[in-house]
Amino acid sequence: MNQTRLIAALLAIVALLICVAAPLYVFLMGMENYEANFAGYKVWFNWATLLWFISAPFWMIPEFFQKQKEDEE
Amino acid sequence: MSGKDSAPGIVNRLDKLYEFDREPVKENQLHSGGRFASIFAGEHVAGTEFVIGAFFVINGVGAKDLIIGLLIGNLLAVLSWTFLCAPIAVQTRLTLYWYLRKIAGPGVMVIYSLANAFLFCILAGAMISVAATAVGIPFNIEMPSLGDIYPNSVGWVLVVFLVGAVVGTVAVLGFKRVSQFSSVCVPWMFLVFVAGALAVLPQLGDFKTIGEFWEIAQTKIWNGIPAEGAEKLGLWHVIFFSWFCNLAMHVGLSDMALFRYARTWRYGLYSALGMYLGHFLAWICSGIMVAAYGAKIEPGPMAYNACGLAGAIAVVIAGWTTANPTIYRSGLALQIVTPNWPRWVTTIVAFVVATIMACFPAFVMNLLNFVAIYGLILMPIGAIVVAEHWLFPRLGLKQYWADERAMLFNWPALITWFGVLFICWLPMNAMNIHLFFRWLPGYFLSLIFYILLSMLWGAKNTGAAQA
């Protein structure tokens, strides 16, 4: 795995961890300060989603960015 | 009507289309179990999951019935892959296309492909509808409701056509990159379901223990009360639905295309990953999300409510990545019945048909029934293959007798297929047998009919030429 792909993998894993941690926090806090927690979770989740889609393709499908001779048939 | 040499052009074109996988898979082409695990985990966390889990809430399924029903039904689905589909695929190393062609003749294969293409169009249409519910959010489009059959607003039709045009254009250009991209979405998509459910759970009630959560599940989520205009479903409905949800793939054997690469039939057990992550956990999560949203079938706004913008994007991507290959395959199947139309033209025809269907909420609002009909229509084909593959040798009947006689149509297979569908339609309807329960007696009828008709047609005596 080259360095770019390694960094992409690390960022993608961080993104997934945020996607797990943010809703888990809302869940564990229950009704205590729920509205603020829920709004904050959505912000975190959106940023983590952006980070995932920027990094994960470089990690999971590096061939996606290679020039394709023939796209389909 | 017989003779391979006299086979019409339509059959030759269909054969050419599938030429690349005509030969059985070789030993050095087999895949590891990990690949099957990832394929199953990815395939069954899709756009439909946003709708199906929600429908169980709308249809008044009780919490206990849901959990027990999904555990049993998904287990039966896994066993169907493991003991029906995978062993035949591993023994033959062929796709259903070529094996069915050998058993039922190329004519039956053409009819099967066309039926599949039409059903694919409806499925793609439902997925376009699902994606449109998310695209319509910023435009404040009025969403169709449960009982709607026709489009309810001009805005809805415009959004559906916008989504359909994007999906269709990508399908015309080829979907290889889309399928690569969709593999990236899988882990994140799964977390969208889990995150949405976790984050909205406190809205349904405060709980500290499992017992308190179960109380909320029984009273606020799966409370057993159907929404107005929705049919009440119970334990047996859930068992049968989760079993037949992929009926065409396991009992219908179309996943032979996948399992012909398996080292052993035991790889069928990997389907448990898809079933218990997608058809258990994701369905439960979408049920929780819809309960918090207000028990309406609006997957886009529901996911937006639970996960924000990322949720709406998930619904669009899930609908898009499911509809895209479906339209592409439909276009390929249509290509064979057209007078040498190029693939891009047939794909456009497929996506126009799918988009028009997507405008009518009747399809997506009756997704459970459509899934049942889809499986029911293709199920007799699986029974015919099972009868010929396993039962014929035990009954002293000649395997592949239709192929030996070069029959264009294996009439016992064709009569069995349409005869059983007729029985599942009118007589079973008259007997008030629920749509979900019809496929199982239909399957056994298919086995019996095909064996008896083949005996009458002379499967025992292959010397005589008969067609």
Coordinates of C-alpha atoms in Angstrom, one line a residue:
Chain A
M1 CA 0.0 0.0 0.0
N2 CA 1.5 3.3 -1.0
Q3 CA 1.6 6.4 1.3
T4 CA -1.3 8.2 -0.3
R5 CA -3.5 5.1 0.0
L6 CA -2.4 4.6 3.6
I7 CA -3.3 8.2 4.5
A8 CA -6.6 7.8 2.7
A9 CA -7.3 4.6 4.7
L10 CA -6.6 6.3 8.0
L11 CA -8.8 9.2 7.2
A12 CA -11.6 6.9 6.0
I13 CA -11.4 4.9 9.2
V14 CA -11.5 8.1 11.3
A15 CA -14.6 9.2 9.3
L16 CA -16.3 5.9 10.1
L17 CA -15.4 6.2 13.8
I18 CA -17.0 9.6 13.9
C19 CA -20.1 8.2 12.2
V20 CA -20.3 5.6 15.0
A21 CA -19.3 7.9 17.9
A22 CA -21.6 10.9 17.1
P23 CA -24.9 9.0 17.2
L24 CA -23.7 6.8 20.1
Y25 CA -23.1 10.0 22.2
V26 CA -26.7 11.2 21.5
F27 CA -28.1 7.8 22.4
L28 CA -26.1 7.5 25.6
M29 CA -27.0 11.0 26.7
G30 CA -30.7 10.3 26.3
M31 CA -33.0 13.2 26.8
E32 CA -30.4 15.3 28.6
N33 CA -29.8 18.3 26.4
Y34 CA -31.2 16.2 23.5
E35 CA -31.9 19.0 21.0
A36 CA -28.4 20.4 21.1
N37 CA -26.8 16.9 21.0
F38 CA -29.0 15.9 18.1
A39 CA -28.2 19.0 16.1
G40 CA -24.5 18.6 16.9
Y41 CA -24.5 14.9 15.8
K42 CA -25.9 15.8 12.4
V43 CA -23.1 18.4 11.8
W44 CA -20.5 15.8 12.8
F45 CA -22.1 13.1 10.7
N46 CA -22.2 15.4 7.6
W47 CA -18.5 16.3 7.9
A48 CA -17.6 12.7 8.5
T49 CA -19.6 11.8 5.4
L50 CA -17.6 14.3 3.4
L51 CA -14.4 13.0 4.8
W52 CA -15.4 9.4 3.9
F53 CA -16.2 10.2 0.3
I54 CA -13.0 12.2 -0.1
S55 CA -10.7 9.5 1.3
A56 CA -12.4 6.1 1.0
P57 CA -12.3 5.9 -2.9
F58 CA -8.5 6.3 -2.8
W59 CA -8.3 3.5 -0.3
M60 CA -10.9 1.1 -1.5
I61 CA -11.0 1.6 -5.3
P62 CA -7.6 3.0 -6.4
E63 CA -8.3 1.6 -9.9
F64 CA -11.3 4.0 -10.1
F65 CA -8.9 6.9 -10.7
Q66 CA -6.8 5.1 -13.3
K67 CA -7.4 5.8 -16.9
Q68 CA -9.9 3.3 -18.2
K69 CA -9.3 2.0 -21.7
E70 CA -12.8 0.8 -22.1
D71 CA -15.5 1.8 -19.7
E72 CA -18.0 -0.9 -20.3
E73 CA -18.3 -3.7 -22.8
Chain B
M1 CA -40.4 -26.2 -33.4
S2 CA -37.1 -27.7 -32.8
G3 CA -33.5 -27.8 -33.9
K4 CA -30.6 -25.8 -32.7
D5 CA -29.7 -24.8 -36.2
S6 CA -33.1 -23.5 -36.9
A7 CA -33.1 -21.4 -33.7
P8 CA -34.4 -18.0 -34.5
G9 CA -32.2 -14.9 -34.5
I10 CA -33.6 -13.8 -31.1
V11 CA -32.0 -16.8 -29.5
N12 CA -28.7 -16.3 -31.3
R13 CA -28.6 -12.7 -30.1
L14 CA -29.4 -13.7 -26.5
D15 CA -26.6 -16.4 -26.6
K16 CA -24.2 -13.9 -28.0
L17 CA -25.0 -11.5 -25.2
Y18 CA -24.1 -14.2 -22.6
E19 CA -21.3 -15.8 -24.6
F20 CA -18.6 -14.7 -22.2
D21 CA -19.8 -17.0 -19.5
R22 CA -20.9 -19.9 -21.5
E23 CA -18.1 -22.2 -20.3
P24 CA -18.2 -23.6 -16.8
V25 CA -15.9 -21.7 -14.3
K26 CA -12.5 -23.3 -14.0
E27 CA -10.7 -24.3 -10.8
N28 CA -8.2 -21.4 -11.0
Q29 CA -11.1 -18.9 -11.3
L30 CA -12.7 -19.7 -8.0
H31 CA -13.0 -17.0 -5.4
S32 CA -12.3 -16.9 -1.7
G33 CA -15.0 -16.9 1.0
G34 CA -14.1 -13.3 1.9
R35 CA -15.2 -12.1 -1.5
F36 CA -18.7 -13.7 -1.0
A37 CA -18.9 -12.2 2.5
S38 CA -18.3 -8.7 1.1
I39 CA -20.7 -9.2 -1.9
F40 CA -23.5 -10.3 0.4
A41 CA -22.9 -7.6 3.0
G42 CA -22.9 -5.0 0.3
E43 CA -25.8 -6.1 -1.8
H44 CA -28.3 -6.2 1.0
V45 CA -27.8 -2.8 2.5
A46 CA -29.6 -0.9 -0.3
G47 CA -32.3 1.6 -1.1
T48 CA -35.1 -0.8 -0.6
E49 CA -34.1 -1.3 3.1
F50 CA -35.2 2.3 3.8
V51 CA -38.7 1.4 2.7
I52 CA -39.2 -2.2 3.7
G53 CA -38.3 -1.7 7.4
A54 CA -40.6 1.3 7.5
F55 CA -43.5 -0.8 5.9
F56 CA -43.4 -3.2 8.9
V57 CA -44.2 -0.3 11.2
I58 CA -46.9 1.0 8.9
N59 CA -48.4 -2.4 8.5
G60 CA -48.7 -2.9 12.3
V61 CA -46.3 -5.7 12.9
G62 CA -45.7 -6.3 16.6
A63 CA -42.2 -6.0 18.1
K64 CA -42.0 -9.7 19.1
D65 CA -43.4 -10.8 15.8
L66 CA -40.9 -8.7 13.9
I67 CA -37.8 -10.0 15.8
I68 CA -38.8 -13.7 15.7
G69 CA -40.1 -13.4 12.2
L70 CA -37.0 -11.8 10.8
L71 CA -34.7 -14.3 12.7
I72 CA -36.6 -17.3 11.3
G73 CA -37.3 -15.9 7.8
N74 CA -33.7 -14.8 7.2
L75 CA -32.5 -18.1 8.4
L76 CA -34.7 -19.9 5.9
A77 CA -33.3 -17.6 3.2
V78 CA -29.7 -18.4 4.2
L79 CA -30.6 -22.1 4.1
S80 CA -32.2 -21.7 0.7
W81 CA -29.0 -20.2 -0.7
T82 CA -26.9 -22.8 1.1
F83 CA -28.8 -26.0 0.3
L84 CA -30.5 -25.1 -3.0
C85 CA -28.7 -22.5 -5.0
A86 CA -25.0 -23.0 -4.0
P87 CA -24.8 -26.8 -4.4
I88 CA -26.3 -26.7 -8.0
A89 CA -24.0 -23.8 -8.9
V90 CA -20.9 -25.6 -7.5
Q91 CA -21.8 -28.8 -9.3
T92 CA -22.5 -27.3 -12.7
R93 CA -20.3 -24.2 -12.5
L94 CA -22.8 -22.5 -14.9
T95 CA -25.0 -19.5 -14.7
L96 CA -28.8 -20.0 -14.5
Y97 CA -29.0 -18.7 -18.1
W98 CA -26.9 -21.6 -19.6
Y99 CA -28.2 -24.3 -17.3
L100 CA -31.8 -23.3 -17.8
R101 CA -31.2 -23.2 -21.6
K102 CA -30.0 -26.7 -21.4
I103 CA -32.9 -27.9 -19.3
A104 CA -35.8 -25.8 -20.7
G105 CA -34.6 -24.9 -24.2
P106 CA -33.6 -21.5 -25.6
G107 CA -37.2 -20.4 -26.2
V108 CA -38.1 -20.6 -22.5
M109 CA -34.9 -18.8 -21.8
V110 CA -35.9 -15.9 -24.0
I111 CA -39.3 -15.6 -22.2
Y112 CA -37.5 -15.8 -18.8
S113 CA -35.1 -13.0 -19.8
L114 CA -37.9 -10.8 -21.0
A115 CA -39.9 -11.4 -17.8
N116 CA -36.8 -10.5 -15.8
A117 CA -36.3 -7.3 -17.9
F118 CA -39.8 -6.1 -17.2
L119 CA -39.6 -6.9 -13.5
F120 CA -36.2 -5.1 -13.4
C121 CA -37.9 -2.0 -14.9
I122 CA -40.5 -1.9 -12.1
L123 CA -37.8 -2.4 -9.5
A124 CA -35.7 0.4 -11.0
G125 CA -38.8 2.6 -11.1
A126 CA -39.4 2.0 -7.4
M127 CA -35.8 2.9 -6.6
I128 CA -36.1 6.1 -8.7
S129 CA -39.2 7.0 -6.6
V130 CA -37.2 6.4 -3.4
A131 CA -34.3 8.6 -4.6
A132 CA -36.9 11.3 -5.7
T133 CA -38.3 11.6 -2.2
A134 CA -34.8 12.8 -1.1
V135 CA -34.2 15.1 -4.1
G136 CA -37.6 16.7 -3.6
I137 CA -36.7 17.9 -0.1
P138 CA -35.1 21.3 -1.0
F139 CA -37.9 22.0 -3.5
N140 CA -40.5 21.3 -0.8
I141 CA -42.3 18.9 -3.0
E142 CA -45.5 17.3 -1.7
M143 CA -44.7 13.6 -1.2
P144 CA -47.1 10.9 -2.3
S145 CA -48.9 9.1 0.5
L146 CA -49.6 5.5 1.2
G147 CA -52.8 5.1 -0.7
D148 CA -51.7 7.2 -3.8
I149 CA -51.7 5.4 -7.1
Y150 CA -51.3 8.3 -9.5
P151 CA -48.7 11.2 -9.3
N152 CA -50.0 13.8 -6.8
S153 CA -48.2 16.9 -8.1
V154 CA -46.4 18.3 -11.1
G155 CA -43.4 18.9 -8.9
W156 CA -43.2 15.1 -8.0
V157 CA -43.3 14.2 -11.7
L158 CA -40.5 16.7 -12.5
V159 CA -38.3 15.5 -9.7
V160 CA -38.8 11.9 -10.8
F161 CA -37.9 12.7 -14.4
L162 CA -34.8 14.6 -13.1
V163 CA -33.6 11.6 -11.1
G164 CA -34.6 9.2 -13.9
A165 CA -32.6 11.2 -16.5
V166 CA -29.5 11.2 -14.3
V167 CA -29.8 7.4 -13.6
G168 CA -30.6 6.7 -17.3
T169 CA -27.7 8.8 -18.6
V170 CA -25.2 7.0 -16.4
A171 CA -26.7 3.6 -17.4
V172 CA -26.3 4.5 -21.0
L173 CA -22.7 5.5 -20.5
G174 CA -22.0 2.2 -18.7
F175 CA -22.3 1.4 -15.1
K176 CA -18.8 -0.1 -14.3
R177 CA -17.7 3.0 -12.4
V178 CA -21.0 3.3 -10.6
S179 CA -20.7 -0.3 -9.3
Q180 CA -17.1 0.5 -8.2
F181 CA -18.4 3.7 -6.5
S182 CA -21.3 1.8 -4.8
S183 CA -18.8 -0.6 -3.2
V184 CA -17.3 2.5 -1.4
C185 CA -20.8 3.4 -0.1
V186 CA -21.5 0.2 1.7
P187 CA -19.8 0.7 5.1
W188 CA -21.0 4.3 5.3
M189 CA -24.5 3.4 4.2
F190 CA -24.8 0.7 6.9
L191 CA -23.8 3.3 9.5
V192 CA -26.4 5.7 8.2
F193 CA -29.0 3.1 9.2
V194 CA -27.5 2.5 12.6
A195 CA -26.7 6.1 13.3
G196 CA -30.2 7.3 12.3
A197 CA -31.8 4.8 14.6
L198 CA -29.6 5.4 17.6
A199 CA -29.9 9.2 17.3
V200 CA -33.7 9.3 17.1
L201 CA -34.4 6.6 19.8
P202 CA -34.4 9.1 22.7
Q203 CA -37.2 10.9 20.8
L204 CA -39.4 7.9 21.4
G205 CA -38.9 7.7 25.1
D206 CA -36.2 7.7 27.8
F207 CA -34.9 4.3 28.8
K208 CA -32.1 3.0 30.9
T209 CA -32.5 -0.8 30.7
I210 CA -33.3 -3.3 28.0
G211 CA -36.7 -3.9 29.6
E212 CA -37.5 -0.2 29.2
F213 CA -36.4 -0.2 25.6
W214 CA -38.5 -3.3 24.9
E215 CA -41.5 -1.4 26.3
I216 CA -40.8 1.5 24.0
A217 CA -40.4 -0.9 21.0
Q218 CA -43.7 -2.5 21.7
T219 CA -45.7 0.7 22.3
K220 CA -44.0 3.4 20.2
I221 CA -42.4 1.6 17.3
W222 CA -43.9 -1.8 16.4
N223 CA -47.1 -1.4 18.4
G224 CA -49.1 -3.8 16.2
I225 CA -51.5 -1.1 15.0
P226 CA -51.5 -0.6 11.2
A227 CA -51.6 2.9 9.8
E228 CA -54.9 4.0 8.1
G229 CA -55.3 2.1 4.8
A230 CA -52.5 -0.3 5.6
E231 CA -53.0 -4.1 5.9
K232 CA -52.2 -5.7 9.3
L233 CA -49.3 -8.1 9.0
G234 CA -48.2 -10.7 11.6
L235 CA -45.5 -13.2 12.5
W236 CA -46.1 -15.5 9.5
H237 CA -46.1 -12.6 7.1
V238 CA -42.7 -11.4 8.4
I239 CA -41.3 -14.9 8.2
F240 CA -42.5 -15.4 4.7
F241 CA -41.5 -11.9 3.5
S242 CA -38.0 -12.1 4.8
W243 CA -37.7 -15.6 3.3
F244 CA -39.0 -14.7 -0.2
C245 CA -37.5 -11.2 -0.3
N246 CA -34.7 -12.5 -2.5
L247 CA -36.7 -15.5 -3.8
A248 CA -35.5 -15.1 -7.4
M249 CA -31.9 -15.2 -6.2
H250 CA -32.0 -18.3 -3.9
V251 CA -34.9 -20.5 -4.7
G252 CA -35.2 -19.0 -8.2
L253 CA -31.4 -19.8 -8.6
S254 CA -30.3 -16.6 -10.3
D255 CA -27.5 -16.4 -7.8
M256 CA -25.9 -19.4 -9.6
A257 CA -24.1 -16.7 -11.5
L258 CA -22.4 -15.8 -8.2
F259 CA -21.9 -19.2 -6.6
R260 CA -20.4 -20.9 -9.6
Y261 CA -17.2 -19.2 -8.4
A262 CA -17.5 -20.7 -4.9
R263 CA -15.0 -23.3 -3.8
T264 CA -17.7 -25.2 -1.9
W265 CA -21.5 -25.0 -1.5
R266 CA -20.9 -24.0 2.2
Y267 CA -20.2 -20.5 0.9
G268 CA -23.9 -20.2 0.8
L269 CA -23.7 -19.5 4.5
Y270 CA -22.0 -16.2 3.8
S271 CA -25.5 -15.0 2.7
A272 CA -26.1 -14.7 6.5
L273 CA -24.1 -11.5 6.5
G274 CA -26.4 -9.9 4.0
M275 CA -29.5 -11.2 5.7
Y276 CA -28.6 -10.3 9.3
L277 CA -26.9 -6.9 8.5
G278 CA -29.3 -5.8 5.8
H279 CA -32.6 -7.6 6.2
F280 CA -32.5 -7.7 10.0
L281 CA -30.5 -4.8 11.4
A282 CA -31.1 -2.3 8.6
W283 CA -34.9 -3.1 8.6
I284 CA -35.1 -2.6 12.3
C285 CA -33.2 0.7 12.1
S286 CA -35.4 2.0 9.3
G287 CA -38.4 1.0 11.4
I288 CA -37.1 3.0 14.4
M289 CA -36.5 6.0 12.0
V290 CA -40.0 5.9 10.5
A291 CA -41.6 5.7 14.0
A292 CA -39.7 8.8 15.0
Y293 CA -40.6 10.6 11.8
G294 CA -44.3 9.9 12.1
A295 CA -45.1 6.6 10.3
K296 CA -45.1 7.9 6.7
I297 CA -43.5 6.3 3.7
E298 CA -41.2 9.2 2.8
P299 CA -37.7 7.6 2.8
G300 CA -35.9 10.9 1.9
P301 CA -37.4 13.1 4.5
M302 CA -37.3 10.3 7.0
A303 CA -33.5 9.8 6.6
Y304 CA -33.0 13.6 6.5
N305 CA -34.8 13.9 9.8
A306 CA -32.6 11.2 11.4
C307 CA -29.2 12.0 9.9
G308 CA -29.4 15.4 8.3
L309 CA -28.1 16.1 4.8
A310 CA -26.0 12.9 4.9
G311 CA -29.2 10.9 5.4
A312 CA -30.9 12.4 2.3
I313 CA -27.7 11.8 0.3
A314 CA -27.7 8.2 1.5
V315 CA -31.2 7.7 0.1
V316 CA -30.3 9.3 -3.3
I317 CA -27.1 7.1 -3.5
A318 CA -28.9 4.0 -2.4
G319 CA -31.7 4.5 -4.9
W320 CA -29.3 5.5 -7.7
T321 CA -26.8 2.6 -7.2
T322 CA -29.6 0.1 -7.1
A323 CA -31.5 1.5 -10.1
N324 CA -28.5 1.9 -12.3
P325 CA -27.4 -1.7 -12.8
T326 CA -31.0 -2.7 -12.9
I327 CA -31.8 -0.4 -15.8
Y328 CA -28.6 -1.5 -17.5
R329 CA -29.5 -5.2 -17.3
S330 CA -33.0 -4.5 -18.4
G331 CA -31.6 -2.7 -21.5
L332 CA -29.4 -5.7 -22.2
A333 CA -32.4 -8.0 -22.0
L334 CA -34.5 -5.8 -24.3
Q335 CA -31.7 -5.7 -26.8
I336 CA -32.4 -9.3 -27.8
V337 CA -35.9 -8.7 -28.9
T338 CA -35.2 -5.6 -31.0
P339 CA -34.1 -5.6 -34.6
N340 CA -30.4 -4.9 -33.9
W341 CA -31.0 -1.8 -31.9
P342 CA -27.8 -0.6 -30.2
R343 CA -27.5 -1.1 -26.4
W344 CA -27.8 2.7 -25.7
V345 CA -31.2 2.8 -27.4
T346 CA -32.6 -0.2 -25.5
T347 CA -31.2 1.2 -22.2
I348 CA -33.0 4.5 -23.0
V349 CA -36.2 2.6 -23.6
A350 CA -35.7 0.8 -20.2
F351 CA -35.1 3.9 -18.3
V352 CA -38.0 5.8 -19.9
V353 CA -40.3 2.9 -18.9
A354 CA -38.8 2.8 -15.4
T355 CA -39.1 6.6 -15.0
I356 CA -42.7 6.6 -16.1
M357 CA -43.4 3.8 -13.6
A358 CA -41.6 5.8 -10.9
C359 CA -44.1 8.7 -11.4
F360 CA -46.8 6.3 -10.1
P361 CA -46.4 5.9 -6.4
A362 CA -48.5 2.7 -6.6
F363 CA -45.3 0.8 -7.2
V364 CA -43.2 2.0 -4.3
M365 CA -46.2 2.2 -2.0
N366 CA -46.8 -1.5 -2.7
L367 CA -43.2 -2.5 -2.6
L368 CA -43.9 -5.5 -0.3
N369 CA -46.5 -6.9 -2.7
F370 CA -44.3 -6.2 -5.8
V371 CA -41.4 -8.1 -4.1
A372 CA -43.8 -11.0 -3.5
I373 CA -45.0 -11.0 -7.1
Y374 CA -41.4 -10.7 -8.5
G375 CA -40.3 -13.8 -6.6
L376 CA -43.5 -15.6 -7.4
I377 CA -43.2 -15.1 -11.2
L378 CA -39.6 -16.5 -11.3
M379 CA -39.9 -19.2 -8.6
P380 CA -41.2 -22.0 -10.9
I381 CA -38.1 -21.8 -12.9
G382 CA -36.0 -22.6 -9.8
A383 CA -38.3 -25.6 -9.1
I384 CA -37.9 -26.9 -12.7
V385 CA -34.1 -26.8 -12.4
V386 CA -34.2 -28.5 -9.0
A387 CA -36.4 -31.2 -10.4
E388 CA -34.2 -31.9 -13.3
H389 CA -31.0 -31.6 -11.4
W390 CA -31.7 -33.6 -8.3
L391 CA -35.0 -35.5 -8.7
F392 CA -34.8 -36.8 -12.3
P393 CA -31.8 -39.1 -11.6
R394 CA -33.5 -40.5 -8.5
L395 CA -36.8 -41.1 -10.4
G396 CA -35.1 -42.8 -13.3
L397 CA -35.8 -39.9 -15.7
K398 CA -33.3 -38.7 -18.2
Q399 CA -31.6 -35.4 -17.4
Y400 CA -31.4 -32.8 -20.1
W401 CA -33.8 -34.7 -22.4
A402 CA -35.1 -31.5 -24.0
D403 CA -31.5 -30.5 -24.9
E404 CA -30.9 -33.9 -26.3
R405 CA -33.9 -33.5 -28.5
A406 CA -32.8 -30.0 -29.4
M407 CA -36.2 -28.6 -28.4
L408 CA -36.6 -24.9 -28.7
F409 CA -39.3 -25.0 -26.0
N410 CA -39.4 -27.5 -23.3
W411 CA -43.2 -27.7 -23.2
P412 CA -43.5 -29.4 -19.8
A413 CA -41.3 -26.5 -18.4
L414 CA -43.4 -23.8 -20.1
I415 CA -46.7 -25.4 -19.1
T416 CA -45.5 -25.8 -15.5
W417 CA -44.4 -22.2 -15.3
F418 CA -47.5 -20.6 -16.6
G419 CA -49.9 -23.2 -15.1
V420 CA -48.5 -22.7 -11.6
L421 CA -48.6 -19.0 -12.0
F422 CA -52.3 -19.3 -13.0
I423 CA -53.0 -21.4 -9.9
C424 CA -51.1 -19.0 -7.7
W425 CA -53.2 -16.2 -9.2
L426 CA -56.9 -17.1 -9.6
P427 CA -57.6 -20.2 -7.5
M428 CA -55.4 -19.2 -4.6
N429 CA -56.9 -15.7 -4.7
A430 CA -60.4 -17.4 -4.5
M431 CA -59.2 -19.4 -1.5
N432 CA -58.1 -16.1 0.2
I433 CA -54.5 -17.3 0.5
H434 CA -52.4 -14.2 1.2
L435 CA -50.0 -13.2 -1.6
F436 CA -47.0 -13.8 0.7
F437 CA -47.9 -17.4 1.2
R438 CA -48.6 -18.5 -2.3
W439 CA -45.1 -19.2 -3.5
L440 CA -44.4 -22.2 -1.2
P441 CA -47.3 -24.4 -2.4
G442 CA -46.6 -23.0 -5.9
Y443 CA -43.0 -24.3 -5.6
F444 CA -44.1 -27.9 -4.7
L445 CA -46.8 -27.8 -7.4
S446 CA -44.1 -26.8 -9.9
L447 CA -41.9 -29.8 -8.9
I448 CA -44.8 -32.2 -9.2
F449 CA -46.2 -30.8 -12.5
Y450 CA -42.8 -30.7 -14.1
I451 CA -42.0 -34.3 -13.2
L452 CA -45.3 -35.6 -14.3
L453 CA -45.4 -33.6 -17.5
S454 CA -41.9 -34.6 -18.4
M455 CA -42.8 -38.3 -17.9
L456 CA -45.8 -37.8 -20.1
W457 CA -43.7 -36.0 -22.7
G458 CA -41.3 -39.0 -22.7
A459 CA -38.4 -38.0 -20.5
K460 CA -38.0 -41.7 -19.8
N461 CA -37.8 -42.6 -23.4
T462 CA -35.3 -40.2 -25.0
G463 CA -34.9 -42.2 -28.2
A464 CA -38.0 -40.9 -29.8
A465 CA -37.9 -37.5 -31.4
Q466 CA -40.6 -35.4 -30.1
A467 CA -41.0 -31.6 -29.9

